[in-house]
Amino acid sequence: MIESINTKQPYFSISPRAGFNTNMAMPSFETAGSYSNNSIDIEALLTEKRNALEEQLSGKKKRQRKRHDMRLSPIFGFDTEYQYDEDEDKNTVIAYSYCIHYDGQQCSGVFKVKQFDESGRMKFDKFFVKAIEAAIKAEVLAGWEDAEHVVMAAFMIRADLFSFSGAFKDFKTRLDGVRKSVVTIKEDYAVDIEAVYNRGLDFSEQKLWDKNRNRREVDISFYDLMLLAPAGFNLKKVGELVGLPKIDIEAPYSIERMIEFMLEAPEKFDEYSIRDSEIAALYMEKMIEFCCDELGFSSVPYTIGGIGVKRFKSLLEGDFNEVFGFEEIKETVWSHKKAKPVTMKKRVVSLLRSIFEQFAIEGYHGGRNESFLNGLSPKGRWKDYDAPSCYTTILNRLRPLDFESFRTTKNPQDFVGDKFGVAYIKFKHHGNPRVTTLPVNAGSKGLFYVKEGECVVGSSEIEVALNAGVEIEIIQGVVGDWVDPNNRIFLAFMQEVRAERNNYETGSFEERMWKEIGNSLYGKLAQGLRKRAVFDTSSGLSKQIPQSPITNPLFALIVTSDARALMTEMMLSIPEEHYIGNVTTDGFTTTADLDKGEINLNGAICQRFRECYHMIESSDKEILVKKHEVARLNFMKNRGQETVEFIDGEEPIQARAGITLPKGVEDKHQYMRDLYFNRYVGQEITTKHLISNREMFIDERDFVSVERTQVMNLEWDMKRELVNPVEMTHDGVTHIFCETVPHKNLDEAMEMRARFDGWRVNHCLKRLSDWESWEDYWLTTRLTLPTGIRYQFLKGEDGKVLKTKDGQKIGEGSDGILRRLFIRAYMQNCCGLNSSSVERKELAEWLTDNGYITTANEVRGAARALFVEGVVPVTDKAIKLLHLLLERFPEFEYQALFDPEQLDELERRLIA
């Protein structure tokens, strides 16, 4: 039953404030006990604290966490209402709501603050006691004996829990940070009921004795429903999932006008506030039923990933330690409590696994993510294909590894077939392949698929590369066999996930839970492999993410290597007349048509993937499916694609490259198109992100959104080299379109990317004129720097270096290099030139008159300056000057000055 709102005796009251109506409804509760300080025995309190400290220092006593049956515990959903104060950069808390479920009944209510400042906030202890007392009064609970253990739940709990007065002092050393949230604790939070009745106490003061020297405690387990909800779900979607819709705030009120909403429409405010708590309580109740009744757990793990791991372990056939490469050892330590040595069992990684796992960690990488095109595409039928359930399907390939069979080899053919393999290799692609096959790790810049280099990869990628004709040298490699080829470690779990999803209606609570549980398991294999630090809420320091119970670098290597190899093998089969747009982890865009047989799915990796896929899906389902189809796209960069022209009846494509849509955007596709087409140098965007645990806990700040202004970057990421630029037009807007080719090696890729990062400080790559500027800058600096020819900056008539508006120096360009080398060749009688044919001053004046500023002193000094050949790039600027020079000096043997690899292009452009 729902608790009624009584206005006679308000627990809190609103202080009058100008412009607000203070006639409002307030909840009323009778208070049990006294709030006098007279009952406190100070001497007994000090004795208790001294004894507790001595026990802590000696290690003799530690409060034991009790075990509770969650199905028999009250569920306490709660929520905080607040309004952001922009001037103070903090939240003005205005109300706390709750909803308590127990034994098929419920009650709910809301407490409203007395003051709109820090002093108006409630202590958590008081909030909890008052809500429980309300549940007892409403006969939802028989008494405090029903509240020995309480499950408290909220969505994004750190927003609510730390809105209580003194919350940081009460909680921050006892809560664990999990995925930017907080959940219960090293020990359950204990509320001393009698102490709360005596006075409003801090957490450290809770252990007070009543007059009978008895103490009553309630254990509380905190759950953040954000960690138990499907990925990307907010509270509104969670409410829809359990059939309890979130109530919208009606105009003229809004989340920015919550105080007015509470004061002017108190009944609607109460309904709105309580509903959020009702959703939290109902969702937590369903999670308990799902975990404890359907899965047979004794409690609810704190994350969906935790649920997946626990269920997987319960279904695993065989000994867990043997399957995952662990062993149990005995360790003898001194026990202060028992005052003698004690022997404990400890699970550690087996020696054989530890020998090989660092090799596997080096070969563990993320997905293949790169764009093959840049800019506004031609019109066509662009299809977005995905390999369904890619990572979870590959899990079905995993079997226990026979570590005793592991052996080193330098024979590339040993890595072909269904086996474990990892190798440090040197490779080279011959010819001009569109799709390269092997990833080189560039650290924070990600994976680069270059034509030649060195890398550590799994056997599946080596097999694909060999089939593509890539030259491979194994520097060092390891291969191994399965213990039992028929013992698929994850198959029973994956089959259960698929069967249970099919048992429930699509989109139902149960179906979404099973889907999320299945998707979560792969990530646990790789948890903690990379040294990534997170904020520890208890210590205030950074610590590395711990490994999960099933973390295994060898299995993680197989899964990610297979996924990359699968995408590569599929793309290699696409005919050259069709575009490949981009690839992202488990899918790619292309103009090729799967239904017309233009994508071959019969390669070795595809066949193994199909075998695993049909273990959990019917055999008539294909391993590549179309998700979206559009007529035209903007290819911005890796993970950045936007639909420009739609196809009726087909789903559009959008990947925003990290751009967050502003609030209130009605057409997200039009917004991204305009943003890309109209971008400009130095354009800033303002983004909002939620305050981090580190900022929140160290500075003891409210849970607020933090605005950050940054320079927008929708320019090309240079994972591949741009070629063949043309201009395309859409709806009156003209934009460049480029194809790409792979870089020769990682060093060249990193150099080009660094140069492009410098160039785009003052430029955007939008038109052919921008391309000419970039091409000239890149080729000029690449050719001249290794030769000793210094790249110079242009100077004005006053002799000072010319700069752009933001202070960047303006370089001379390819025509400047050609001008300097021509003068040196002329003065040194090289390249068929004769220095006596024209006077120095006359030459300087002629060049200056034609737009190439030159002094007589510069011509004179060229006689002793360094002269090098083969460093002038073939660009439009250089060709323009070359035409001028040949008109005046037809005897000029210009070929020696230009890049020898571009001589054919040079002659073509001269004729054109």
Coordinates of C-alpha atoms in Angstrom, one line a residue, residues 253-770:
Y253 CA 8.5 23.4 -15.0
S254 CA 11.7 21.6 -15.9
I255 CA 14.7 20.0 -14.3
E256 CA 16.2 23.5 -14.1
R257 CA 13.2 24.8 -12.1
M258 CA 12.7 22.0 -9.5
I259 CA 12.2 24.4 -6.6
E260 CA 9.3 26.2 -8.3
F261 CA 7.9 22.8 -9.3
M262 CA 7.9 21.6 -5.6
L263 CA 6.5 24.8 -4.2
E264 CA 3.8 25.5 -6.8
A265 CA 2.7 22.0 -7.8
P266 CA 3.4 20.0 -4.6
E267 CA 1.1 17.0 -5.4
K268 CA 2.6 16.6 -8.9
F269 CA 6.1 17.0 -7.5
D270 CA 5.5 14.3 -4.9
E271 CA 4.2 11.9 -7.6
Y272 CA 7.2 12.7 -9.8
S273 CA 9.7 12.2 -7.0
I274 CA 8.2 9.1 -5.6
R275 CA 7.9 7.4 -9.0
D276 CA 11.7 7.4 -9.4
S277 CA 12.1 5.5 -6.1
E278 CA 9.3 3.2 -7.1
I279 CA 11.1 2.3 -10.3
A280 CA 14.3 1.7 -8.3
A281 CA 12.6 -0.6 -5.8
L282 CA 10.7 -2.6 -8.5
Y283 CA 13.8 -3.0 -10.7
M284 CA 15.8 -4.2 -7.7
E285 CA 13.0 -6.6 -6.8
K286 CA 13.1 -8.1 -10.3
M287 CA 16.9 -8.4 -10.2
I288 CA 16.6 -10.3 -6.9
E289 CA 14.0 -12.6 -8.4
F290 CA 16.0 -13.1 -11.5
C291 CA 19.3 -13.8 -9.7
C292 CA 18.0 -15.8 -6.7
D293 CA 15.0 -17.6 -8.2
E294 CA 15.9 -18.1 -11.8
L295 CA 19.6 -18.4 -11.6
G296 CA 19.8 -19.9 -8.0
F297 CA 22.2 -17.3 -6.6
S298 CA 22.2 -16.5 -2.9
S299 CA 22.7 -12.8 -3.6
V300 CA 22.8 -10.3 -6.5
P301 CA 26.2 -9.5 -7.9
Y302 CA 26.9 -5.7 -8.2
T303 CA 27.2 -5.7 -12.0
I304 CA 25.8 -7.5 -15.0
G305 CA 29.3 -8.7 -15.8
G306 CA 29.4 -10.2 -12.3
I307 CA 26.2 -12.1 -13.0
G308 CA 27.6 -13.5 -16.2
V309 CA 30.7 -14.7 -14.6
K310 CA 28.9 -16.4 -11.7
R311 CA 26.4 -18.1 -14.0
F312 CA 29.2 -19.2 -16.4
K313 CA 31.1 -20.8 -13.5
S314 CA 28.1 -22.7 -12.3
L315 CA 27.6 -24.2 -15.8
L316 CA 31.3 -25.0 -16.5
E317 CA 32.1 -28.6 -17.0
G318 CA 35.4 -29.8 -15.6
D319 CA 37.7 -28.4 -13.0
F320 CA 37.8 -24.6 -13.2
N321 CA 41.5 -24.4 -12.2
E322 CA 42.5 -26.8 -14.9
V323 CA 40.4 -25.1 -17.6
F324 CA 41.7 -21.6 -16.9
G325 CA 45.2 -22.5 -15.9
F326 CA 45.1 -21.9 -12.2
E327 CA 46.4 -24.1 -9.3
E328 CA 46.0 -24.0 -5.6
I329 CA 49.0 -23.7 -3.3
K330 CA 49.3 -23.7 0.5
E331 CA 50.7 -20.7 2.3
T332 CA 51.6 -20.6 6.0
V333 CA 51.3 -17.3 7.8
W334 CA 51.2 -16.1 11.4
S335 CA 47.8 -15.4 12.8
H336 CA 47.6 -12.6 15.3
K337 CA 44.1 -13.7 16.3
K338 CA 45.1 -17.3 17.0
A339 CA 48.6 -16.5 18.1
K340 CA 50.1 -19.3 16.0
P341 CA 50.9 -20.2 12.4
V342 CA 48.0 -21.1 10.1
T343 CA 48.0 -22.7 6.7
M344 CA 45.7 -21.3 4.0
K345 CA 44.9 -22.3 0.4
K346 CA 45.5 -19.7 -2.3
R347 CA 44.7 -19.8 -6.0
V348 CA 47.5 -18.7 -8.3
V349 CA 48.2 -18.8 -12.0
S350 CA 50.0 -22.1 -12.9
L351 CA 53.6 -21.9 -13.9
L352 CA 53.0 -23.1 -17.4
R353 CA 50.3 -20.5 -18.1
S354 CA 52.4 -17.8 -16.6
I355 CA 55.3 -18.6 -18.9
F356 CA 53.2 -18.0 -22.0
E357 CA 50.7 -15.4 -20.9
Q358 CA 52.9 -12.3 -21.3
F359 CA 53.4 -13.3 -24.9
A360 CA 49.6 -13.4 -25.2
I361 CA 49.2 -10.0 -23.5
E362 CA 51.5 -8.5 -26.1
G363 CA 49.3 -9.9 -28.9
Y364 CA 46.0 -8.9 -27.3
H365 CA 44.6 -5.8 -29.1
G366 CA 41.3 -4.2 -29.7
G367 CA 39.1 -4.4 -32.8
R368 CA 40.0 -3.4 -36.3
N369 CA 38.8 0.2 -36.6
E370 CA 39.7 2.3 -39.6
S371 CA 38.1 4.3 -42.4
F372 CA 39.0 3.6 -46.1
L373 CA 37.4 6.8 -47.4
N374 CA 37.2 10.4 -46.4
G375 CA 34.7 13.2 -47.1
L376 CA 31.5 13.3 -49.1
S377 CA 30.9 10.0 -50.9
P378 CA 29.5 9.5 -54.4
K379 CA 25.9 8.4 -54.6
G380 CA 25.2 4.7 -54.5
R381 CA 23.8 2.0 -52.2
W382 CA 26.1 1.9 -49.1
K383 CA 25.4 -1.1 -46.9
D384 CA 26.4 -1.6 -43.3
Y385 CA 27.1 -5.3 -42.6
D386 CA 27.7 -6.8 -39.2
A387 CA 28.8 -10.3 -38.0
P388 CA 26.1 -11.1 -35.5
S389 CA 27.1 -11.7 -31.9
C390 CA 30.7 -11.7 -33.1
Y391 CA 32.7 -11.9 -29.8
T392 CA 30.2 -14.1 -28.0
T393 CA 30.2 -16.5 -31.0
I394 CA 34.0 -16.7 -31.0
L395 CA 33.8 -17.7 -27.3
N396 CA 32.4 -21.0 -28.5
R397 CA 35.7 -21.8 -30.2
L398 CA 37.6 -21.8 -26.8
R399 CA 38.6 -25.1 -25.3
P400 CA 41.0 -25.9 -22.4
L401 CA 44.5 -25.4 -23.5
D402 CA 47.1 -28.2 -23.2
F403 CA 50.0 -26.2 -21.9
E404 CA 52.3 -29.2 -22.0
S405 CA 51.8 -29.3 -25.8
F406 CA 53.0 -25.7 -26.2
R407 CA 56.1 -25.4 -28.4
T408 CA 58.1 -22.7 -30.1
T409 CA 58.2 -22.6 -33.9
K410 CA 59.4 -20.3 -36.7
N411 CA 57.4 -22.1 -39.4
P412 CA 54.5 -19.9 -40.6
Q413 CA 52.5 -22.9 -41.7
D414 CA 52.4 -24.2 -38.1
F415 CA 49.9 -21.3 -37.3
V416 CA 47.3 -22.5 -39.9
G417 CA 44.3 -24.3 -38.6
D418 CA 42.1 -24.6 -35.5
K419 CA 44.8 -24.3 -32.7
F420 CA 46.3 -21.8 -30.3
G421 CA 49.0 -19.7 -31.7
V422 CA 50.8 -16.4 -31.0
A423 CA 53.9 -15.0 -32.8
Y424 CA 56.2 -12.0 -33.0
I425 CA 56.5 -11.6 -36.8
K426 CA 58.0 -9.4 -39.5
F427 CA 55.8 -9.0 -42.5
K428 CA 55.6 -7.4 -45.9
H429 CA 52.7 -6.9 -48.4
H430 CA 53.7 -6.9 -52.0
G431 CA 52.1 -4.8 -54.7
N432 CA 49.5 -2.2 -53.8
P433 CA 46.9 -4.0 -51.7
R434 CA 43.7 -2.1 -50.7
V435 CA 43.2 -4.2 -47.6
T436 CA 46.3 -5.0 -45.5
T437 CA 46.1 -7.8 -43.1
L438 CA 48.2 -7.3 -40.0
P439 CA 48.0 -4.7 -37.2
V440 CA 50.9 -2.8 -35.8
N441 CA 50.3 -1.3 -32.3
A442 CA 50.9 2.4 -32.2
G443 CA 50.1 2.8 -28.5
S444 CA 47.6 5.5 -27.7
K445 CA 47.1 6.0 -31.5
G446 CA 45.6 2.5 -31.8
L447 CA 46.2 -0.1 -34.5
F448 CA 47.7 0.7 -37.9
Y449 CA 47.3 -1.7 -40.8
V450 CA 50.5 -0.9 -42.7
K451 CA 52.2 -2.7 -45.6
E452 CA 55.3 -3.8 -43.7
G453 CA 56.5 -4.0 -40.2
E454 CA 56.6 -6.1 -37.0
C455 CA 53.8 -7.1 -34.7
V456 CA 52.6 -9.7 -32.2
V457 CA 49.4 -11.4 -33.4
G458 CA 47.3 -14.5 -33.1
S459 CA 47.3 -17.5 -35.4
S460 CA 44.1 -16.6 -37.2
E461 CA 45.5 -13.3 -38.5
I462 CA 48.7 -15.1 -39.6
E463 CA 46.5 -17.6 -41.5
V464 CA 44.6 -14.8 -43.3
A465 CA 47.8 -13.0 -44.2
L466 CA 49.4 -16.1 -45.6
N467 CA 46.3 -16.8 -47.7
A468 CA 46.5 -13.2 -49.0
G469 CA 50.1 -13.8 -50.2
V470 CA 51.8 -11.7 -47.5
E471 CA 55.5 -12.5 -46.8
I472 CA 55.9 -13.5 -43.2
E473 CA 59.0 -14.2 -41.1
I474 CA 58.3 -15.7 -37.6
I475 CA 60.8 -14.1 -35.3
Q476 CA 59.5 -16.1 -32.4
G477 CA 56.2 -18.0 -32.1
V478 CA 54.3 -20.5 -29.9
V479 CA 51.6 -22.9 -30.9
G480 CA 49.6 -25.3 -28.8
D481 CA 46.8 -27.8 -28.9
W482 CA 43.4 -28.1 -27.1
V483 CA 43.1 -30.7 -24.3
D484 CA 39.8 -31.9 -25.7
P485 CA 38.7 -30.5 -29.0
N486 CA 35.1 -31.3 -28.1
N487 CA 35.0 -29.5 -24.7
R488 CA 33.7 -26.1 -25.7
I489 CA 34.2 -24.1 -22.5
F490 CA 31.6 -21.4 -23.1
L491 CA 29.1 -23.4 -25.2
A492 CA 26.7 -24.4 -22.4
F493 CA 26.5 -20.9 -21.2
M494 CA 26.0 -19.4 -24.6
Q495 CA 23.3 -22.0 -25.5
E496 CA 21.5 -21.2 -22.3
V497 CA 21.6 -17.5 -23.1
R498 CA 20.2 -18.0 -26.5
A499 CA 17.5 -20.4 -25.4
E500 CA 16.4 -18.1 -22.6
R501 CA 16.3 -15.1 -24.9
N502 CA 14.0 -17.1 -27.2
N503 CA 11.8 -18.0 -24.3
Y504 CA 10.9 -14.4 -23.6
E505 CA 9.3 -11.7 -25.6
T506 CA 11.8 -9.5 -27.3
G507 CA 12.5 -6.3 -25.3
S508 CA 11.1 -7.8 -22.0
F509 CA 13.0 -7.5 -18.8
E510 CA 14.1 -11.1 -18.8
E511 CA 15.1 -11.1 -22.5
R512 CA 17.2 -8.0 -22.1
M513 CA 18.9 -9.4 -19.0
W514 CA 19.9 -12.6 -20.8
K515 CA 21.2 -10.6 -23.7
E516 CA 23.3 -8.3 -21.5
I517 CA 24.7 -11.3 -19.5
G518 CA 25.8 -13.0 -22.7
N519 CA 27.4 -9.8 -24.1
S520 CA 29.2 -9.1 -20.8
L521 CA 31.2 -12.3 -20.5
Y522 CA 33.9 -11.6 -23.1
G523 CA 35.0 -8.4 -21.4
K524 CA 35.7 -10.3 -18.2
L525 CA 38.3 -12.4 -20.1
A526 CA 40.4 -9.3 -20.8
Q527 CA 39.7 -7.4 -17.6
G528 CA 42.9 -6.1 -16.0
L529 CA 45.3 -7.1 -18.8
R530 CA 46.2 -3.5 -19.6
K531 CA 47.7 -1.4 -16.9
R532 CA 44.8 1.0 -16.4
A533 CA 44.4 2.9 -13.2
V534 CA 41.1 3.9 -11.6
F535 CA 40.3 6.0 -8.6
D536 CA 40.0 4.1 -5.3
T537 CA 37.2 5.8 -3.3
S538 CA 38.4 4.3 0.0
S539 CA 42.0 5.4 -0.1
G540 CA 41.8 8.5 -2.4
L541 CA 44.6 7.0 -4.6
S542 CA 44.7 5.5 -8.0
K543 CA 44.9 1.7 -8.3
Q544 CA 45.0 -0.7 -11.2
I545 CA 41.8 -2.4 -12.4
P546 CA 41.9 -5.9 -10.8
Q547 CA 41.6 -9.0 -12.9
S548 CA 38.3 -10.8 -12.9
P549 CA 37.9 -14.4 -11.8
I550 CA 38.0 -15.6 -15.4
T551 CA 40.7 -13.1 -16.8
N552 CA 42.8 -15.1 -19.3
P553 CA 45.1 -13.4 -21.7
L554 CA 45.4 -16.4 -24.0
F555 CA 41.6 -16.7 -24.4
A556 CA 41.3 -12.9 -24.8
L557 CA 44.0 -13.1 -27.6
I558 CA 42.1 -15.8 -29.5
V559 CA 38.8 -13.9 -29.4
T560 CA 40.1 -10.5 -30.5
S561 CA 42.5 -12.0 -33.1
D562 CA 39.6 -14.0 -34.6
A563 CA 37.4 -11.0 -34.8
R564 CA 40.0 -8.9 -36.6
A565 CA 40.9 -11.8 -38.9
L566 CA 37.2 -12.4 -39.7
M567 CA 36.7 -8.7 -40.8
T568 CA 39.9 -8.8 -42.8
E569 CA 39.1 -12.0 -44.6
M570 CA 35.6 -10.7 -45.6
M571 CA 36.9 -7.4 -46.9
L572 CA 39.7 -9.1 -48.9
S573 CA 37.0 -10.8 -50.9
I574 CA 35.2 -7.6 -52.0
P575 CA 35.9 -6.8 -55.7
E576 CA 38.0 -3.7 -56.5
E577 CA 35.1 -2.0 -58.3
H578 CA 33.3 -1.7 -55.1
Y579 CA 34.1 0.7 -52.3
I580 CA 34.9 -0.3 -48.7
G581 CA 33.9 2.6 -46.6
N582 CA 35.0 1.8 -43.1
V583 CA 35.4 -1.1 -40.7
T584 CA 34.5 -1.0 -37.0
T585 CA 35.2 -4.1 -34.8
D586 CA 32.6 -6.5 -36.1
G587 CA 31.2 -4.8 -39.2
F588 CA 31.9 -2.7 -42.3
T589 CA 30.3 -0.5 -44.9
T590 CA 30.6 -1.2 -48.6
T591 CA 28.8 -0.8 -51.9
A592 CA 29.2 -4.6 -52.5
D593 CA 26.0 -6.6 -52.3
L594 CA 26.1 -9.8 -50.2
D595 CA 22.9 -11.1 -51.8
K596 CA 24.6 -10.9 -55.2
G597 CA 27.6 -12.9 -54.0
E598 CA 29.9 -10.0 -54.0
I599 CA 31.3 -10.8 -50.5
N600 CA 32.8 -14.3 -50.1
L601 CA 32.0 -15.9 -46.8
N602 CA 33.7 -19.2 -47.4
G603 CA 37.3 -18.4 -46.2
A604 CA 38.9 -20.5 -43.5
I605 CA 38.1 -18.0 -40.7
C606 CA 34.5 -17.6 -41.9
Q607 CA 34.0 -21.3 -41.9
R608 CA 35.2 -21.6 -38.3
F609 CA 33.1 -18.7 -37.3
R610 CA 30.1 -20.2 -39.0
E611 CA 30.6 -23.5 -37.1
C612 CA 30.6 -21.7 -33.8
Y613 CA 27.6 -19.5 -34.8
H614 CA 25.4 -22.4 -35.7
M615 CA 26.1 -24.0 -32.3
I616 CA 23.8 -21.3 -30.9
E617 CA 21.7 -20.3 -33.9
S618 CA 19.8 -22.2 -36.6
S619 CA 21.8 -23.4 -39.5
D620 CA 19.8 -21.2 -42.0
K621 CA 21.2 -18.0 -40.5
E622 CA 24.1 -16.4 -42.3
I623 CA 27.2 -15.0 -40.5
L624 CA 26.9 -11.5 -42.1
V625 CA 23.7 -9.5 -42.0
K626 CA 22.8 -6.1 -43.3
K627 CA 21.9 -3.5 -40.5
H628 CA 21.7 -0.3 -42.5
E629 CA 21.6 1.0 -46.0
V630 CA 21.9 4.6 -47.3
A631 CA 22.4 6.4 -50.6
R632 CA 25.3 8.7 -49.5
L633 CA 27.6 9.2 -46.5
N634 CA 30.1 11.6 -45.0
F635 CA 33.2 9.6 -44.0
M636 CA 34.8 11.9 -41.4
K637 CA 37.3 9.6 -39.7
N638 CA 37.5 6.4 -37.7
R639 CA 34.2 5.9 -36.0
G640 CA 32.8 8.9 -37.7
Q641 CA 30.2 8.4 -40.4
E642 CA 27.0 10.3 -41.1
T643 CA 24.1 9.7 -43.5
V644 CA 23.8 12.4 -46.2
E645 CA 21.1 10.9 -48.3
F646 CA 18.6 8.3 -47.1
I647 CA 16.9 5.3 -48.7
D648 CA 13.2 4.8 -47.9
G649 CA 12.5 1.9 -45.7
E650 CA 16.1 1.5 -44.6
E651 CA 17.8 2.4 -41.4
P652 CA 20.3 5.3 -41.6
I653 CA 23.9 5.2 -40.4
Q654 CA 25.4 7.5 -37.8
A655 CA 28.7 7.3 -35.8
R656 CA 29.5 10.7 -34.3
A657 CA 33.3 10.3 -33.7
G658 CA 32.9 11.3 -30.0
I659 CA 30.6 14.3 -30.6
T660 CA 27.9 14.7 -28.0
L661 CA 24.6 16.1 -29.3
P662 CA 23.5 19.3 -27.6
K663 CA 20.2 19.1 -25.6
G664 CA 17.2 19.8 -27.7
V665 CA 18.6 18.7 -31.1
E666 CA 15.6 17.5 -33.1
D667 CA 17.4 16.1 -36.2
K668 CA 20.6 14.4 -35.2
H669 CA 21.6 13.7 -38.8
Q670 CA 21.1 17.3 -40.0
Y671 CA 23.1 18.5 -37.0
M672 CA 26.1 16.3 -37.7
R673 CA 25.9 17.1 -41.5
D674 CA 25.9 20.9 -40.7
L675 CA 28.7 20.5 -38.2
Y676 CA 30.9 18.6 -40.6
F677 CA 30.3 20.7 -43.7
N678 CA 30.5 24.0 -41.9
R679 CA 33.5 23.3 -39.6
Y680 CA 36.2 25.9 -39.3
V681 CA 39.7 26.2 -37.9
G682 CA 39.8 26.4 -34.1
Q683 CA 36.1 25.7 -33.8
E684 CA 35.2 24.9 -30.2
I685 CA 32.4 22.8 -28.8
T686 CA 31.1 22.6 -25.3
T687 CA 30.5 19.2 -23.9
K688 CA 29.1 18.1 -20.6
H689 CA 30.3 15.1 -18.6
L690 CA 29.4 13.9 -15.1
I691 CA 31.9 14.7 -12.4
S692 CA 34.4 11.9 -11.9
N693 CA 34.7 9.9 -8.7
R694 CA 38.1 11.4 -8.1
E695 CA 36.9 15.0 -8.3
M696 CA 33.8 14.2 -6.3
F697 CA 35.5 12.4 -3.4
I698 CA 38.7 14.4 -3.1
D699 CA 37.0 17.7 -3.3
E700 CA 33.8 16.5 -1.6
R701 CA 31.7 18.0 -4.3
D702 CA 28.1 17.3 -5.3
F703 CA 27.3 15.1 -8.2
V704 CA 27.1 17.7 -11.0
S705 CA 27.7 17.9 -14.7
V706 CA 31.0 19.6 -15.7
E707 CA 31.2 21.7 -18.8
R708 CA 34.4 21.4 -20.9
T709 CA 35.2 23.5 -23.9
Q710 CA 37.6 21.9 -26.4
V711 CA 38.7 22.3 -30.0
M712 CA 36.5 20.1 -32.2
N713 CA 38.4 17.6 -34.3
L714 CA 36.5 16.0 -37.2
E715 CA 39.5 16.0 -39.5
W716 CA 41.1 12.8 -41.0
D717 CA 42.9 10.6 -38.5
M718 CA 45.6 9.5 -41.0
K719 CA 45.3 5.8 -40.2
R720 CA 45.5 5.5 -44.0
E721 CA 47.1 7.8 -46.6
L722 CA 44.7 10.0 -48.6
V723 CA 44.8 9.8 -52.4
N724 CA 42.8 10.7 -55.5
P725 CA 41.0 13.9 -54.2
V726 CA 37.9 15.1 -56.0
E727 CA 35.1 17.5 -55.1
M728 CA 31.5 16.3 -54.5
T729 CA 28.4 18.4 -54.1
H730 CA 25.3 17.9 -52.1
D731 CA 22.4 20.3 -51.7
G732 CA 24.6 23.3 -52.7
V733 CA 27.5 22.3 -50.5
T734 CA 30.8 21.2 -52.0
H735 CA 33.2 19.0 -50.1
I736 CA 36.3 17.0 -50.9
F737 CA 36.2 13.2 -51.3
C738 CA 39.3 11.0 -51.0
E739 CA 40.2 7.4 -51.4
T740 CA 43.0 5.9 -49.3
V741 CA 45.9 3.5 -49.4
P742 CA 47.8 1.9 -46.5
H743 CA 50.9 3.5 -45.2
K744 CA 54.2 1.8 -46.0
N745 CA 55.2 1.4 -42.4
L746 CA 54.4 2.7 -39.0
D747 CA 57.2 5.3 -39.0
E748 CA 55.9 6.9 -42.1
A749 CA 52.3 6.8 -40.7
M750 CA 53.4 8.5 -37.5
E751 CA 55.3 11.2 -39.3
M752 CA 52.4 11.9 -41.7
R753 CA 50.0 12.0 -38.8
A754 CA 52.2 14.4 -36.8
R755 CA 52.6 16.7 -39.9
F756 CA 48.9 16.7 -40.5
D757 CA 48.2 17.5 -36.8
G758 CA 50.5 20.6 -37.3
W759 CA 48.9 21.5 -40.6
R760 CA 45.3 21.3 -39.4
V761 CA 46.1 23.9 -36.7
N762 CA 45.4 26.5 -39.4
H763 CA 43.4 24.5 -42.0
C764 CA 40.4 22.2 -42.5
L765 CA 40.5 19.6 -45.3
K766 CA 37.3 20.6 -47.0
R767 CA 38.1 21.7 -50.6
L768 CA 40.7 20.9 -53.3
S769 CA 42.5 24.1 -52.4
D770 CA 42.9 22.7 -48.9

